[in-house]
């Protein structure tokens, strides 16, 4: 770790987030208890998932990628089509997918993810770089446009009422894959500019995951399953969703009022009572 970065009092929130992420890069979270293994377990891989805003955050395992489709309260399909064909790729705008939506204390909320097209060469990388610079900002670990070649850049955003906040960002290989019970989750407050409770859980799972069990500190839980193939699903229904441009799938859980995040388990097979 660079000593100047440790002593610099003018470090930005992004700098702090990256330092935290670097410290977690080599962490390997242990095997789940027997009870969890019976339902798919919770093997997690450590990867970088940078915090893109000053907010209370709980991270458990990390990896990354995403895309967008639909408006809050709208519908989504297991397979999303929101961009032109590969022959007509627009490199100047991300794929945007609404992962979840709802209402809390009379205020609408929703979570979206912006996934940028993958540059295949230097010219495409420069186009994406310029578009990122003009909108989201370039990824903190990319120093020059060519760093973007072959990688997916994504930004997760939380909207509460009329306030939209970028809460996570990452850049990962376009060939990134998750398997079995691989899991990446982050828990943040639903309400912006607060220190908690961490009610909003945003996560990534493998294409083969059939469900997740979000467990809360009050002893309750919320189970989220994958939508049936081709099924139209409103964004106010919590399901595992596929996002265009993302090599992994996404889910969002919201804890009941008065409690917060404790853990998430992944299901790779369904017990009879779990069938959606």
Short mmCIF file of N, CA, C and O in Angstrom, two decimals, residues 17-97:
data_model
loop_
_atom_site.label_atom_id
_atom_site.label_comp_id
_atom_site.label_asym_id
_atom_site.label_seq_id
_atom_site.Cartn_x
_atom_site.Cartn_y
_atom_site.Cartn_z
N UNK A 17 -12.67 3.85 -0.64
CA UNK A 17 -13.36 2.63 -1.06
C UNK A 17 -12.40 1.64 -1.70
O UNK A 17 -12.46 0.43 -1.46
N UNK A 18 -11.50 2.15 -2.54
CA UNK A 18 -10.56 1.26 -3.20
C UNK A 18 -9.58 0.64 -2.22
O UNK A 18 -9.20 -0.53 -2.34
N UNK A 19 -9.16 1.42 -1.20
CA UNK A 19 -8.27 0.85 -0.19
C UNK A 19 -8.96 -0.28 0.55
O UNK A 19 -8.36 -1.33 0.83
N UNK A 20 -10.23 -0.07 0.88
CA UNK A 20 -10.98 -1.13 1.56
C UNK A 20 -11.11 -2.35 0.66
O UNK A 20 -10.99 -3.49 1.10
N UNK A 21 -11.38 -2.10 -0.62
CA UNK A 21 -11.54 -3.22 -1.56
C UNK A 21 -10.24 -3.98 -1.73
O UNK A 21 -10.22 -5.21 -1.81
N UNK A 22 -9.10 -3.24 -1.80
CA UNK A 22 -7.81 -3.90 -1.94
C UNK A 22 -7.53 -4.80 -0.74
O UNK A 22 -7.00 -5.91 -0.86
N UNK A 23 -7.91 -4.31 0.45
CA UNK A 23 -7.67 -5.09 1.66
C UNK A 23 -8.46 -6.38 1.65
O UNK A 23 -8.07 -7.38 2.25
N UNK A 24 -9.61 -6.37 0.94
CA UNK A 24 -10.48 -7.55 0.92
C UNK A 24 -10.18 -8.48 -0.24
O UNK A 24 -10.72 -9.57 -0.33
N UNK A 25 -9.27 -8.05 -1.16
CA UNK A 25 -9.03 -8.81 -2.38
C UNK A 25 -8.61 -10.25 -2.13
O UNK A 25 -8.94 -11.15 -2.89
N UNK A 26 -7.85 -10.50 -1.08
CA UNK A 26 -7.32 -11.84 -0.85
C UNK A 26 -8.14 -12.63 0.16
O UNK A 26 -7.77 -13.74 0.53
N UNK A 27 -9.27 -12.07 0.58
CA UNK A 27 -10.07 -12.76 1.58
C UNK A 27 -10.84 -13.90 0.96
O UNK A 27 -11.44 -13.75 -0.10
N UNK A 28 -10.86 -15.04 1.57
CA UNK A 28 -11.67 -16.17 1.12
C UNK A 28 -12.57 -16.55 2.27
O UNK A 28 -12.10 -16.92 3.35
N UNK A 29 -13.86 -16.41 2.09
CA UNK A 29 -14.81 -16.69 3.16
C UNK A 29 -15.04 -18.18 3.26
O UNK A 29 -15.16 -18.88 2.26
N UNK A 30 -15.08 -18.68 4.47
CA UNK A 30 -15.09 -20.12 4.71
C UNK A 30 -16.34 -20.82 4.24
O UNK A 30 -17.31 -20.22 3.81
N UNK A 31 -16.31 -22.14 4.36
CA UNK A 31 -17.42 -22.99 3.93
C UNK A 31 -18.61 -22.80 4.86
O UNK A 31 -18.47 -22.57 6.06
N UNK A 32 -19.79 -22.89 4.28
CA UNK A 32 -21.01 -22.65 5.03
C UNK A 32 -21.29 -23.78 5.99
O UNK A 32 -20.80 -24.90 5.83
N UNK A 33 -22.13 -23.53 7.00
CA UNK A 33 -22.56 -24.60 7.91
C UNK A 33 -23.30 -25.70 7.16
O UNK A 33 -23.80 -25.48 6.06
N UNK A 34 -23.41 -26.88 7.78
CA UNK A 34 -24.08 -28.01 7.13
C UNK A 34 -25.49 -27.66 6.69
O UNK A 34 -25.92 -28.01 5.59
N UNK A 35 -26.23 -26.94 7.53
CA UNK A 35 -27.61 -26.58 7.18
C UNK A 35 -27.64 -25.82 5.87
O UNK A 35 -28.52 -26.02 5.04
N UNK A 36 -26.68 -24.90 5.68
CA UNK A 36 -26.64 -24.10 4.46
C UNK A 36 -26.24 -24.95 3.27
O UNK A 36 -26.76 -24.77 2.17
N UNK A 37 -25.31 -25.87 3.47
CA UNK A 37 -24.85 -26.71 2.37
C UNK A 37 -25.99 -27.51 1.78
O UNK A 37 -26.09 -27.72 0.58
N UNK A 38 -26.91 -27.94 2.62
CA UNK A 38 -28.06 -28.71 2.15
C UNK A 38 -28.90 -27.92 1.17
O UNK A 38 -29.58 -28.48 0.33
N UNK A 39 -28.85 -26.59 1.26
CA UNK A 39 -29.68 -25.78 0.39
C UNK A 39 -28.85 -25.06 -0.66
O UNK A 39 -29.32 -24.13 -1.28
N UNK A 40 -27.60 -25.45 -0.83
CA UNK A 40 -26.81 -24.85 -1.90
C UNK A 40 -25.57 -24.16 -1.39
O UNK A 40 -24.67 -23.88 -2.16
N UNK A 41 -25.55 -23.83 -0.09
CA UNK A 41 -24.34 -23.25 0.48
C UNK A 41 -24.19 -21.78 0.19
O UNK A 41 -25.07 -21.12 -0.31
N UNK A 42 -22.99 -21.27 0.50
CA UNK A 42 -22.75 -19.85 0.30
C UNK A 42 -21.27 -19.59 -0.02
O UNK A 42 -20.67 -18.68 0.53
N UNK A 43 -20.69 -20.42 -0.87
CA UNK A 43 -19.30 -20.18 -1.23
C UNK A 43 -19.17 -18.83 -1.90
O UNK A 43 -19.91 -18.48 -2.80
N UNK A 44 -18.20 -18.05 -1.46
CA UNK A 44 -18.03 -16.71 -2.00
C UNK A 44 -16.60 -16.52 -2.48
O UNK A 44 -15.67 -17.06 -1.90
N UNK A 45 -16.44 -15.74 -3.50
CA UNK A 45 -15.11 -15.43 -4.00
C UNK A 45 -14.82 -13.96 -3.74
O UNK A 45 -15.69 -13.12 -3.90
N UNK A 46 -13.62 -13.68 -3.32
CA UNK A 46 -13.25 -12.28 -3.07
C UNK A 46 -12.84 -11.61 -4.37
O UNK A 46 -11.99 -12.07 -5.09
N UNK A 47 -13.47 -10.51 -4.67
CA UNK A 47 -13.15 -9.67 -5.82
C UNK A 47 -13.33 -8.22 -5.38
O UNK A 47 -13.88 -7.95 -4.33
N UNK A 48 -12.91 -7.29 -6.21
CA UNK A 48 -13.08 -5.88 -5.87
C UNK A 48 -14.46 -5.39 -6.25
O UNK A 48 -14.94 -5.59 -7.34
N UNK A 49 -15.14 -4.74 -5.31
CA UNK A 49 -16.42 -4.08 -5.58
C UNK A 49 -16.32 -2.74 -4.90
O UNK A 49 -16.47 -2.61 -3.70
N UNK A 50 -16.00 -1.70 -5.63
CA UNK A 50 -15.74 -0.39 -5.04
C UNK A 50 -17.03 0.30 -4.66
O UNK A 50 -18.03 0.24 -5.36
N UNK A 51 -16.99 0.98 -3.52
CA UNK A 51 -18.13 1.79 -3.07
C UNK A 51 -18.06 3.11 -3.80
O UNK A 51 -17.05 3.79 -3.77
N UNK A 52 -19.14 3.48 -4.45
CA UNK A 52 -19.12 4.69 -5.27
C UNK A 52 -19.76 5.87 -4.56
O UNK A 52 -19.98 6.91 -5.17
N UNK A 53 -20.10 5.74 -3.29
CA UNK A 53 -20.69 6.86 -2.57
C UNK A 53 -20.38 6.70 -1.09
O UNK A 53 -20.11 5.61 -0.62
N UNK A 54 -20.41 7.83 -0.36
CA UNK A 54 -20.17 7.79 1.09
C UNK A 54 -21.43 7.28 1.76
O UNK A 54 -22.41 7.99 1.90
N UNK A 55 -21.45 6.00 2.14
CA UNK A 55 -22.64 5.40 2.73
C UNK A 55 -22.23 4.22 3.58
O UNK A 55 -21.19 3.62 3.35
N UNK A 56 -23.04 3.90 4.57
CA UNK A 56 -22.77 2.70 5.36
C UNK A 56 -22.93 1.48 4.46
O UNK A 56 -23.89 1.37 3.73
N UNK A 57 -21.99 0.56 4.50
CA UNK A 57 -21.98 -0.56 3.56
C UNK A 57 -21.47 -1.82 4.23
O UNK A 57 -20.53 -1.78 4.99
N UNK A 58 -22.14 -2.92 3.93
CA UNK A 58 -21.65 -4.24 4.35
C UNK A 58 -21.39 -5.03 3.09
O UNK A 58 -22.27 -5.18 2.25
N UNK A 59 -20.16 -5.54 2.92
CA UNK A 59 -19.82 -6.32 1.73
C UNK A 59 -19.50 -7.74 2.15
O UNK A 59 -18.77 -7.96 3.10
N UNK A 60 -20.05 -8.70 1.44
CA UNK A 60 -19.78 -10.11 1.72
C UNK A 60 -19.45 -10.80 0.41
O UNK A 60 -20.33 -11.10 -0.38
N UNK A 61 -18.17 -11.01 0.16
CA UNK A 61 -17.77 -11.62 -1.10
C UNK A 61 -17.95 -10.61 -2.22
O UNK A 61 -18.77 -9.72 -2.12
N UNK A 62 -17.18 -10.73 -3.30
CA UNK A 62 -17.32 -9.77 -4.38
C UNK A 62 -16.92 -10.30 -5.74
O UNK A 62 -16.14 -11.21 -5.86
N UNK A 63 -17.47 -9.69 -6.80
CA UNK A 63 -17.30 -10.08 -8.19
C UNK A 63 -17.93 -8.97 -9.01
O UNK A 63 -18.11 -7.91 -8.49
N UNK A 64 -18.39 -9.11 -10.24
CA UNK A 64 -19.13 -8.00 -10.79
C UNK A 64 -19.51 -7.95 -12.25
O UNK A 64 -18.79 -8.37 -13.11
N UNK A 65 -20.64 -7.27 -12.60
CA UNK A 65 -21.15 -6.99 -13.94
C UNK A 65 -22.65 -6.75 -13.96
O UNK A 65 -23.34 -7.29 -13.13
N UNK A 66 -23.23 -5.98 -14.94
CA UNK A 66 -24.68 -5.72 -14.99
C UNK A 66 -25.21 -5.01 -16.25
O UNK A 66 -24.47 -4.50 -17.02
N UNK A 67 -26.59 -4.80 -16.40
CA UNK A 67 -27.29 -4.11 -17.51
C UNK A 67 -28.69 -3.65 -17.14
O UNK A 67 -29.07 -3.82 -16.01
N UNK A 68 -29.59 -3.08 -18.07
CA UNK A 68 -30.90 -2.53 -17.68
C UNK A 68 -32.07 -2.78 -18.61
O UNK A 68 -31.88 -2.84 -19.79
N UNK A 69 -33.30 -2.84 -18.07
CA UNK A 69 -34.51 -3.00 -18.87
C UNK A 69 -35.72 -2.69 -18.05
O UNK A 69 -35.89 -3.22 -16.98
N UNK A 70 -36.59 -1.83 -18.55
CA UNK A 70 -37.85 -1.59 -17.87
C UNK A 70 -37.79 -0.44 -16.89
O UNK A 70 -36.74 -0.01 -16.46
N UNK A 71 -38.97 0.07 -16.52
CA UNK A 71 -39.11 1.13 -15.55
C UNK A 71 -39.66 0.57 -14.25
O UNK A 71 -40.24 -0.51 -14.24
N UNK A 72 -39.50 1.30 -13.13
CA UNK A 72 -40.07 0.81 -11.87
C UNK A 72 -41.54 0.48 -12.03
O UNK A 72 -42.31 1.28 -12.58
N UNK A 73 -41.94 -0.69 -11.57
CA UNK A 73 -43.33 -1.10 -11.70
C UNK A 73 -43.64 -1.70 -13.05
O UNK A 73 -44.73 -2.17 -13.31
N UNK A 74 -42.66 -1.68 -13.95
CA UNK A 74 -42.86 -2.25 -15.27
C UNK A 74 -42.61 -3.73 -15.25
O UNK A 74 -42.61 -4.36 -14.21
N UNK A 75 -42.35 -4.31 -16.42
CA UNK A 75 -42.11 -5.74 -16.48
C UNK A 75 -40.75 -6.01 -17.06
O UNK A 75 -40.15 -5.18 -17.73
N UNK A 76 -40.27 -7.21 -16.81
CA UNK A 76 -38.94 -7.61 -17.27
C UNK A 76 -39.02 -9.07 -17.68
O UNK A 76 -39.81 -9.83 -17.14
N UNK A 77 -38.24 -9.48 -18.67
CA UNK A 77 -38.18 -10.87 -19.08
C UNK A 77 -36.87 -11.47 -18.62
O UNK A 77 -35.90 -10.77 -18.36
N UNK A 78 -36.84 -12.79 -18.55
CA UNK A 78 -35.61 -13.46 -18.17
C UNK A 78 -34.50 -13.09 -19.14
O UNK A 78 -33.34 -13.00 -18.79
N UNK A 79 -34.85 -12.87 -20.40
CA UNK A 79 -33.89 -12.42 -21.40
C UNK A 79 -34.28 -11.02 -21.83
O UNK A 79 -35.37 -10.80 -22.33
N UNK A 80 -33.38 -10.04 -21.63
CA UNK A 80 -33.70 -8.64 -21.86
C UNK A 80 -33.09 -8.17 -23.17
O UNK A 80 -31.97 -8.49 -23.49
N UNK A 81 -33.84 -7.36 -23.92
CA UNK A 81 -33.32 -6.79 -25.15
C UNK A 81 -33.57 -5.30 -25.11
O UNK A 81 -34.69 -4.84 -25.32
N UNK A 82 -32.53 -4.51 -24.83
CA UNK A 82 -32.71 -3.07 -24.73
C UNK A 82 -31.74 -2.30 -25.61
O UNK A 82 -31.73 -1.09 -25.61
N UNK A 83 -30.89 -3.01 -26.36
CA UNK A 83 -29.88 -2.36 -27.18
C UNK A 83 -29.95 -2.89 -28.60
O UNK A 83 -30.52 -3.93 -28.87
N UNK A 84 -29.35 -2.16 -29.55
CA UNK A 84 -29.30 -2.64 -30.93
C UNK A 84 -28.49 -3.93 -31.03
O UNK A 84 -27.81 -4.34 -30.10
N UNK A 85 -28.59 -4.56 -32.19
CA UNK A 85 -27.83 -5.79 -32.44
C UNK A 85 -26.34 -5.48 -32.42
O UNK A 85 -25.93 -4.32 -32.53
N UNK A 86 -25.48 -6.52 -32.27
CA UNK A 86 -24.04 -6.30 -32.23
C UNK A 86 -23.52 -5.51 -33.43
O UNK A 86 -22.56 -4.76 -33.32
N UNK A 87 -24.17 -5.69 -34.59
CA UNK A 87 -23.73 -4.98 -35.79
C UNK A 87 -24.03 -3.49 -35.68
O UNK A 87 -23.47 -2.69 -36.41
N UNK A 88 -24.92 -3.09 -34.78
CA UNK A 88 -25.31 -1.69 -34.63
C UNK A 88 -24.97 -1.18 -33.24
O UNK A 88 -25.66 -0.32 -32.71
N UNK A 89 -23.91 -1.68 -32.65
CA UNK A 89 -23.59 -1.36 -31.27
C UNK A 89 -23.41 0.14 -31.08
O UNK A 89 -22.67 0.80 -31.80
N UNK A 90 -24.07 0.66 -30.06
CA UNK A 90 -23.88 2.04 -29.63
C UNK A 90 -22.92 2.02 -28.45
O UNK A 90 -23.28 1.55 -27.37
N UNK A 91 -21.73 2.50 -28.65
CA UNK A 91 -20.71 2.47 -27.60
C UNK A 91 -20.77 3.68 -26.68
O UNK A 91 -19.97 3.77 -25.75
N UNK A 92 -21.70 4.59 -26.93
CA UNK A 92 -21.73 5.84 -26.18
C UNK A 92 -22.77 5.84 -25.06
O UNK A 92 -22.95 6.86 -24.40
N UNK A 93 -23.45 4.72 -24.85
CA UNK A 93 -24.47 4.67 -23.80
C UNK A 93 -24.51 3.28 -23.19
O UNK A 93 -24.23 2.28 -23.88
N UNK A 94 -24.85 3.18 -21.92
CA UNK A 94 -24.89 1.86 -21.27
C UNK A 94 -26.22 1.16 -21.50
O UNK A 94 -27.22 1.77 -21.87
N UNK A 95 -26.22 -0.15 -21.26
CA UNK A 95 -27.45 -0.90 -21.13
C UNK A 95 -27.96 -0.60 -19.71
O UNK A 95 -27.19 -0.65 -18.76
N UNK A 96 -29.22 -0.30 -19.58
CA UNK A 96 -29.77 0.04 -18.25
C UNK A 96 -30.87 -0.94 -17.89
O UNK A 96 -31.81 -1.14 -18.64
N UNK A 97 -30.75 -1.58 -16.71
CA UNK A 97 -31.75 -2.55 -16.25
C UNK A 97 -32.25 -2.15 -14.87
O UNK A 97 -31.46 -1.85 -13.98
#
